[in-house]
Amino acid sequence: MSRSLSRRSVLATTAAAATAAAVGPLATATATAAHAAPTLPDGTSKDKVLVVGMDGLRHDVIAAAKAPHLKSMMANGTYGTSLLYADPMAATSSGPGWSTISTGVWPDKHGVKENSFAGKNYGKYPGFLARLAQVRPQLSTYAAVDWKPLDAQGTVTPGADAKLVLDGDADGYTGHDATIAAETESILRNQNPDVLFVYFGQTDIAGHNSGAASAAYRAAIDVQDGYLGRLLTAIRARPSYATERWTVIVTTDHGHTDSGGHGGSAIEERRTFVLAQGSGIAAGARPADTRLVDVAATVYRQLGIVPDPAWGLDGKPIQERSTDPFEALYPALAGRTDETGIPAGILGWTRTAPSGWSVVNSAMGTGGVAEWRGWSFATDEFWSRSQRDQSRELNVRSRGIFAVADSDEWDDKASSGPYDSTLVTPAYAVGGTSTVTLGFTTHYRQEGSQSARVLASWNGGTPVEVKRYTSDVISQPQALTLDVPAGAANVSFRFHYTGSNNWYWVIDGVKVTAV
């Protein structure tokens, strides 16, 4: 099937090797024979989680569909939307997307960049079912998929006590999605599972065949919404439901263009969401700092599992908010001024610094694009829309609002003089401590004579350089630990960037800790 190959081509030899190496389940149902639902071990937890994956579901189309169950979950749960990476980190395709969801880390860790799964690193970053089998083996777990690579490549099913694996590419997703819904409904009603991952693929097929703007795509959403409703009803019908704490998470791996297709860097292809309802998850919340890596972390939180830092998770539970100072700037966000390529309705930038912070532009040239004249504060959608395919899409570890110095975009309008801007933090108390650590996330691209320096000022004195960037750092956490000089009562930090139509520097998640 040409659409299946263009959508999700898989190397058969790689798949076979992955199957042989995968953790074997206790029971497996396949499409080759009629089957009853497998018998799972009896569950051991009152905390239970159902994760529902809907492939290629563009979240901004849900409003135009009927989708009563998704809309009810939005009203009664937390619904966070965000944008994916793009090449060269990874394509906006299913292999990287489901790997990101399952493992809780970005493609630069799990290694899956496209649908061949070449470079996968599930040994170090396993899916959450495999991780649960390691740390909480007494849990009863189940997985059902009809895109076979999610099983054959070891993305989702390893660690499950039982699994249903069907071949939607060969047989069609419509019937197999229905089978997955029916079997999962039976297990929820008649057995005692603890954690389930179920996958529906027809939304993606409808997107490819008819486009995300089509009635057929909305109809596919409604069908899968009906499956979701059946699963929710089955949960509520459980005799032990009153004593259980259920969390239901719905998510997707990528979006679709209006005309159909994905894999590229268009905003519509990059759209993803995490929707969760359950204990401790706020009703009606619309966080702006949620990312696709948060699914696995939310599963762990709802099960009472504290991730080991050695797991290297990039995600955080959906109910956990970012607390860096830039998140206070939402009321100040404005629409475009000079960036004519960004839709007028998107409020996504400001030059208003957070309380206690400042931007020094005394050495800055004149003119240029107003949004980027010196350090600004922006959202991912606003900034990445300013210019596609220059790696702005790779700023995946920033959340919500971040600080950005972008000499490349600034110079797109007539200007004179250099780009020279400094972002200054408040003064942090360090009296009586021996070391201070400046933590932050950075996304930096180097070119030409551009410079990026971090400086420290003790007691308001002359700033001293403590870090200089001379090569690309693609969205990575940073930690600079400094000895506190004798007599120092406080320290402030400066992020000094200079350039001339070069690249950019992003800073987010700033945290200062003195001990």
XYZ file of C-alpha atoms in Angstrom:
515
model
C 0.000 0.000 0.000
C 1.740 3.102 -1.185
C 0.237 5.378 1.442
C 1.398 3.058 4.199
C 4.907 2.939 2.846
C 5.135 6.695 2.421
C 3.616 7.164 5.853
C 5.563 4.590 7.793
C 8.099 2.614 5.821
C 9.838 0.067 8.028
C 12.900 -2.037 7.406
C 11.713 -5.631 7.664
C 15.064 -7.029 8.728
C 15.365 -4.457 11.495
C 11.833 -5.278 12.647
C 12.585 -9.010 12.783
C 15.721 -8.450 14.801
C 13.856 -6.174 17.197
C 11.114 -8.763 17.683
C 13.641 -11.424 18.630
C 15.297 -9.133 21.135
C 12.115 -7.731 22.681
C 10.884 -8.685 26.123
C 8.378 -11.520 25.598
C 4.860 -11.045 26.963
C 2.900 -13.702 28.774
C 0.186 -13.705 26.114
C 0.004 -12.426 22.551
C -3.026 -12.134 20.276
C -2.465 -11.695 16.552
C -4.637 -11.050 13.511
C -3.982 -14.536 12.104
C -6.607 -16.350 14.171
C -9.770 -15.630 16.091
C -9.063 -15.001 19.734
C -10.590 -14.119 23.057
C -9.094 -11.425 25.203
C -5.938 -12.745 26.880
C -5.949 -13.404 30.597
C -3.827 -10.878 32.482
C -2.334 -11.352 35.923
C -4.585 -9.906 38.594
C -3.766 -6.267 39.247
C -2.151 -5.143 42.479
C -2.651 -1.370 42.452
C -5.573 0.928 43.203
C -3.779 3.541 41.101
C -4.460 2.641 37.476
C -3.590 4.291 34.155
C -5.006 3.998 30.643
C -3.012 5.668 27.847
C -4.858 6.063 24.535
C -2.781 6.934 21.479
C -4.554 8.402 18.443
C -2.196 8.564 15.496
C -1.896 11.798 13.530
C -4.657 13.583 15.447
C -4.305 17.327 14.940
C -5.665 18.831 18.106
C -7.013 22.034 16.571
C -9.454 19.964 14.473
C -11.096 18.381 17.523
C -13.248 21.492 18.045
C -14.788 21.053 14.579
C -15.570 17.376 15.233
C -18.339 16.109 17.509
C -15.912 14.274 19.810
C -18.024 14.479 22.984
C -15.698 12.297 25.055
C -12.539 14.180 24.155
C -14.311 17.463 24.861
C -15.583 16.146 28.192
C -12.050 15.159 29.151
C -10.861 18.653 28.225
C -13.485 20.138 30.552
C -12.728 17.737 33.386
C -8.984 17.293 32.940
C -5.802 19.065 31.887
C -5.159 19.704 28.196
C -1.719 20.862 27.097
C -0.838 21.510 23.457
C 2.651 21.934 22.050
C 4.816 21.669 18.947
C 7.177 18.889 17.895
C 10.762 19.070 16.713
C 11.546 18.804 13.003
C 14.568 17.656 11.012
C 17.471 17.409 11.646
C 16.494 16.249 15.151
C 13.762 13.987 13.774
C 10.977 13.950 11.232
C 7.399 14.619 12.308
C 6.531 10.972 11.726
C 5.238 8.071 13.788
C 8.494 6.338 14.726
C 10.000 9.342 16.499
C 6.635 10.502 17.849
C 5.616 7.289 19.589
C 9.185 6.750 20.778
C 9.066 10.170 22.429
C 5.711 9.389 24.068
C 6.711 5.927 25.270
C 10.213 6.713 26.540
C 9.655 10.207 27.922
C 12.781 11.549 26.232
C 13.444 13.518 23.051
C 14.849 11.973 19.842
C 18.380 13.143 20.604
C 18.266 10.545 23.409
C 16.003 7.724 22.212
C 17.700 7.848 18.798
C 14.678 7.350 16.512
C 14.756 9.985 13.775
C 12.409 8.450 11.214
C 10.441 5.285 10.512
C 13.350 2.954 9.859
C 14.042 3.159 13.621
C 17.767 3.147 12.835
C 19.765 4.291 15.843
C 17.077 3.459 18.403
C 18.360 3.448 21.962
C 15.605 1.683 23.869
C 18.189 -0.202 25.903
C 19.048 3.013 27.730
C 15.662 4.692 27.301
C 12.967 1.978 27.362
C 9.259 2.592 26.993
C 7.233 3.111 30.143
C 5.752 -0.413 30.088
C 9.246 -1.910 29.926
C 10.355 0.406 32.721
C 7.378 -0.606 34.850
C 8.276 -4.267 34.333
C 11.673 -3.457 35.816
C 10.654 -1.337 38.808
C 7.090 -2.528 39.567
C 6.834 -6.043 38.085
C 3.766 -6.864 40.155
C 1.662 -4.469 38.062
C -0.690 -6.023 35.504
C -0.005 -4.412 32.119
C -1.477 -4.620 28.616
C -0.741 -3.108 25.204
C -2.744 -3.126 21.960
C -1.442 -1.718 18.666
C -2.247 -2.071 14.982
C 0.812 -0.307 13.625
C 3.112 -3.325 13.900
C 6.460 -1.505 14.294
C 5.350 -0.344 17.744
C 5.681 -4.011 18.690
C 8.328 -5.264 16.254
C 10.721 -2.408 16.974
C 10.223 -2.574 20.742
C 8.728 0.912 21.050
C 5.613 0.249 23.139
C 4.839 -3.401 23.900
C 7.988 -4.739 25.662
C 7.215 -5.308 29.322
C 3.487 -5.847 28.805
C 2.020 -8.952 30.444
C -0.246 -9.375 27.424
C -0.492 -7.670 24.059
C -2.676 -7.497 20.989
C -0.696 -6.834 17.793
C -2.574 -6.332 14.518
C -1.382 -5.196 11.078
C -3.308 -2.156 9.988
C -0.989 -1.452 7.064
C -1.769 -4.866 5.565
C -5.414 -5.297 6.601
C -6.732 -1.773 7.124
C -7.027 0.195 10.336
C -10.814 0.533 10.464
C -11.500 -3.062 11.498
C -8.392 -3.447 13.622
C -9.079 -0.261 15.580
C -12.529 -1.676 16.345
C -10.975 -4.949 17.520
C -8.577 -3.084 19.797
C -11.467 -1.128 21.289
C -13.547 -4.275 21.862
C -10.747 -6.303 23.432
C -9.626 -3.456 25.681
C -13.225 -2.826 26.747
C -13.555 -6.502 27.686
C -10.349 -6.447 29.722
C -11.419 -3.301 31.559
C -14.837 -4.747 32.386
C -13.899 -8.314 33.223
C -10.313 -8.281 34.480
C -8.163 -6.212 36.799
C -5.404 -4.489 34.781
C -3.236 -1.737 36.263
C -1.695 -0.017 33.213
C -2.849 -0.136 29.593
C -1.575 1.414 26.369
C -3.943 1.232 23.386
C -3.382 2.664 19.936
C -5.785 3.687 17.162
C -4.451 4.417 13.673
C -7.356 5.366 11.401
C -7.116 9.115 12.081
C -3.726 9.114 10.423
C -5.008 7.208 7.400
C -7.899 9.667 7.051
C -5.424 12.517 7.245
C -3.292 11.056 4.484
C -6.219 10.149 2.270
C -8.402 13.213 2.693
C -6.451 15.892 4.577
C -6.909 17.313 8.058
C -9.416 19.882 6.784
C -11.796 17.200 5.481
C -15.087 15.831 6.756
C -13.569 12.336 6.533
C -10.840 13.318 8.989
C -13.386 14.727 11.430
C -15.451 11.565 11.042
C -12.397 9.445 11.897
C -11.888 11.535 15.038
C -15.501 10.901 15.992
C -15.129 7.136 15.533
C -12.069 7.039 17.773
C -13.818 9.338 20.230
C -16.547 6.694 20.372
C -13.942 4.051 21.217
C -12.615 6.318 23.958
C -16.141 6.670 25.305
C -16.558 2.894 25.446
C -13.332 2.534 27.399
C -14.325 5.293 29.834
C -17.712 3.662 30.349
C -16.053 0.297 30.966
C -13.828 1.845 33.616
C -16.778 3.468 35.397
C -18.709 0.178 35.262
C -16.042 -1.748 37.143
C -17.405 -3.163 40.454
C -14.286 -1.856 42.221
C -14.309 1.544 40.507
C -15.247 3.440 43.682
C -12.073 2.269 45.412
C -9.773 2.804 42.418
C -7.931 5.910 41.243
C -7.990 5.923 37.438
C -5.991 8.252 35.215
C -6.778 8.401 31.505
C -4.283 10.019 29.128
C -4.945 10.708 25.438
C -2.149 11.812 23.128
C -0.870 11.820 19.546
C 2.446 11.468 17.759
C 2.244 14.308 15.197
C -0.186 16.454 13.230
C -1.171 16.725 9.558
C -1.324 19.370 6.894
C -4.736 20.548 5.736
C -4.233 18.705 2.452
C -2.851 15.616 4.190
C 0.635 14.472 5.115
C 3.330 15.000 7.695
C 7.040 14.543 8.225
C 8.085 18.145 7.576
C 8.381 21.314 9.605
C 5.044 23.059 9.041
C 3.264 24.108 12.214
C 0.300 21.865 11.342
C 2.585 18.814 11.131
C 4.201 19.666 14.452
C 1.005 19.970 16.507
C 0.700 17.539 19.444
C -1.224 17.379 22.706
C -1.411 15.618 26.043
C -4.882 15.343 27.594
C -5.169 13.794 31.056
C -7.909 13.285 33.612
C -7.406 11.702 36.998
C -6.442 12.071 40.621
C -4.593 15.326 41.303
C -4.999 16.555 37.713
C -6.756 19.913 37.501
C -10.090 20.190 35.682
C -10.220 22.618 32.774
C -6.528 23.515 32.919
C -4.801 24.649 29.702
C -1.086 24.734 30.550
C 1.272 26.296 28.036
C 4.323 24.436 29.327
C 3.293 20.834 28.523
C 5.406 18.780 26.106
C 4.970 15.375 24.456
C 7.650 13.833 26.709
C 5.315 14.393 29.667
C 3.163 11.311 29.025
C 5.579 8.798 30.581
C 6.347 11.073 33.526
C 2.621 11.452 34.189
C 2.171 7.670 34.159
C 4.899 7.306 36.771
C 3.490 10.085 38.971
C -0.004 8.638 38.929
C 1.385 5.257 39.990
C 3.356 6.799 42.848
C 6.714 6.056 41.196
C 9.537 8.575 41.612
C 11.770 8.357 38.516
C 15.443 7.696 39.133
C 17.496 10.643 37.820
C 19.581 8.015 35.992
C 16.583 7.390 33.733
C 17.306 10.769 32.161
C 13.660 11.678 31.605
C 12.960 14.901 29.756
C 9.306 14.965 30.795
C 7.486 16.083 33.905
C 3.983 15.218 35.156
C 1.250 17.160 33.397
C 0.076 18.684 36.689
C 3.534 20.072 37.478
C 4.045 23.660 36.303
C 7.269 25.331 35.226
C 8.339 27.927 37.760
C 11.024 29.924 35.965
C 10.511 33.724 36.014
C 9.634 33.979 32.314
C 6.314 32.184 32.920
C 4.962 35.342 34.568
C 5.007 37.201 31.245
C 1.854 35.803 29.614
C -0.188 38.977 30.256
C 2.486 41.002 28.432
C 2.578 38.876 25.271
C 1.707 40.763 22.081
C 0.955 39.995 18.469
C 3.278 40.578 15.545
C 4.766 43.977 14.770
C 7.260 43.481 11.925
C 7.026 39.681 11.568
C 4.433 39.673 8.792
C 4.673 35.913 8.253
C 3.210 35.169 11.688
C -0.612 35.168 11.883
C -1.942 38.280 13.568
C -3.897 36.390 16.230
C -0.873 34.735 17.819
C 0.200 36.506 21.015
C 3.733 35.326 21.519
C 6.390 37.939 22.283
C 7.317 40.808 24.565
C 10.392 42.809 25.499
C 9.060 43.301 29.032
C 11.492 41.557 31.360
C 10.298 39.672 34.456
C 10.351 41.458 37.795
C 13.938 41.954 38.946
C 15.368 41.216 35.499
C 16.546 43.713 32.909
C 17.739 43.923 29.315
C 20.649 46.229 28.520
C 20.628 47.465 24.910
C 22.883 50.489 25.297
C 25.350 49.083 22.729
C 22.590 47.905 20.379
C 22.287 49.176 16.819
C 19.195 50.931 15.516
C 16.308 49.644 13.420
C 15.865 45.979 12.653
C 12.839 43.760 13.245
C 11.071 45.136 16.308
C 10.288 41.755 17.885
C 13.965 40.822 18.090
C 15.661 44.105 18.942
C 17.751 42.828 21.835
C 16.744 40.033 24.180
C 13.040 39.300 23.872
C 10.705 36.791 25.506
C 8.669 34.502 23.265
C 6.665 31.328 22.919
C 7.709 28.363 20.815
C 4.962 28.860 18.262
C 5.688 32.564 17.749
C 9.459 32.236 17.524
C 9.599 29.080 15.426
C 7.096 30.597 12.988
C 9.464 33.510 12.389
C 11.553 31.338 10.039
C 11.248 27.623 9.268
C 14.042 25.102 8.825
C 16.793 26.983 10.643
C 16.634 24.700 13.702
C 14.336 26.944 15.718
C 12.085 23.866 15.786
C 14.719 22.057 17.863
C 14.198 24.211 20.955
C 12.398 21.272 22.561
C 13.621 21.601 26.153
C 12.308 25.124 26.554
C 8.827 25.333 27.993
C 6.218 28.060 27.898
C 7.994 31.408 27.530
C 11.755 31.668 27.037
C 14.314 34.421 26.449
C 15.767 34.717 22.946
C 18.424 36.871 21.295
C 18.088 36.461 17.524
C 20.428 38.549 15.403
C 19.412 36.631 12.293
C 15.758 37.646 12.433
C 16.556 41.146 13.733
C 18.612 41.864 10.623
C 15.726 41.008 8.257
C 14.758 44.679 8.370
C 17.112 47.587 7.711
C 19.364 48.274 10.672
C 22.611 49.982 11.544
C 25.228 49.111 14.092
C 25.816 45.793 15.845
C 23.474 43.432 17.598
C 24.662 43.704 21.214
C 22.290 42.868 24.055
C 22.626 41.673 27.654
C 20.027 39.875 29.750
C 20.598 40.524 33.462
C 19.225 38.419 36.316
C 18.313 39.707 39.779
C 20.913 39.505 42.541
C 20.762 36.186 44.409
C 21.888 35.892 48.042
C 24.993 33.753 48.505
C 26.262 34.948 51.903
C 27.474 32.086 54.083
C 27.584 29.601 51.208
C 30.579 28.045 49.467
C 29.252 27.383 45.947
C 26.495 28.671 43.709
C 25.074 26.833 40.684
C 23.414 28.554 37.760
C 21.124 26.092 36.009
C 19.352 26.800 32.726
C 18.430 25.300 29.388
C 20.068 26.694 26.288
C 19.570 26.444 22.536
C 22.447 28.075 20.712
C 23.664 28.199 17.134
C 27.120 29.591 16.372
C 28.204 31.458 13.244
C 31.031 33.811 12.309
C 32.048 36.456 14.824
C 28.931 35.982 16.939
C 29.586 35.706 20.679
C 27.626 34.338 23.628
C 28.947 34.740 27.149
C 27.698 34.151 30.679
C 29.128 36.559 33.258
C 28.870 36.753 37.049
C 28.835 39.936 39.112
C 29.591 39.570 42.809
C 28.189 42.270 45.109
C 27.404 44.381 42.038
C 31.034 44.476 40.931
C 32.579 44.168 37.476
C 31.064 41.174 35.645
C 33.485 38.281 35.111
C 33.076 35.775 32.281
C 32.284 32.276 33.559
C 31.164 30.581 30.321
C 31.581 31.223 26.594
C 29.820 29.352 23.790
C 31.778 28.822 20.596
C 29.827 25.968 18.966
C 26.234 24.806 18.665
C 24.412 23.571 21.749
C 21.063 22.192 20.642
C 18.562 22.507 23.479
C 20.541 21.124 26.406
C 20.474 21.678 30.168
C 23.422 23.575 31.583
C 24.821 23.787 35.115
C 27.579 26.253 35.986
C 28.915 25.797 39.526
C 31.081 28.611 40.898
C 33.014 29.044 44.127
C 31.632 31.940 46.154
C 34.410 34.495 46.796
C 35.112 35.500 50.355
C 32.875 38.367 51.420
C 30.364 37.908 48.593
C 26.807 38.557 49.740
C 25.072 38.233 46.377
C 25.620 37.409 42.727
C 23.840 38.356 39.525
C 24.367 36.812 36.114
C 24.476 38.299 32.629
C 23.833 36.634 29.281
C 25.693 38.773 26.741
C 25.094 38.116 23.052
C 26.589 39.895 20.041
C 26.151 39.206 16.354
C 25.646 40.610 12.878
C 22.989 38.680 10.960
C 24.307 35.488 12.576
C 22.168 32.993 14.515
C 20.555 33.076 17.958
C 20.693 32.176 21.630
C 17.804 30.893 23.760
C 17.749 30.751 27.563
C 15.044 29.122 29.699
C 14.449 27.462 33.055
C 16.897 29.659 34.948
C 17.472 28.473 38.504
C 20.139 29.567 40.988
C 21.069 27.355 43.951
C 23.611 28.294 46.633
C 24.969 25.782 49.162
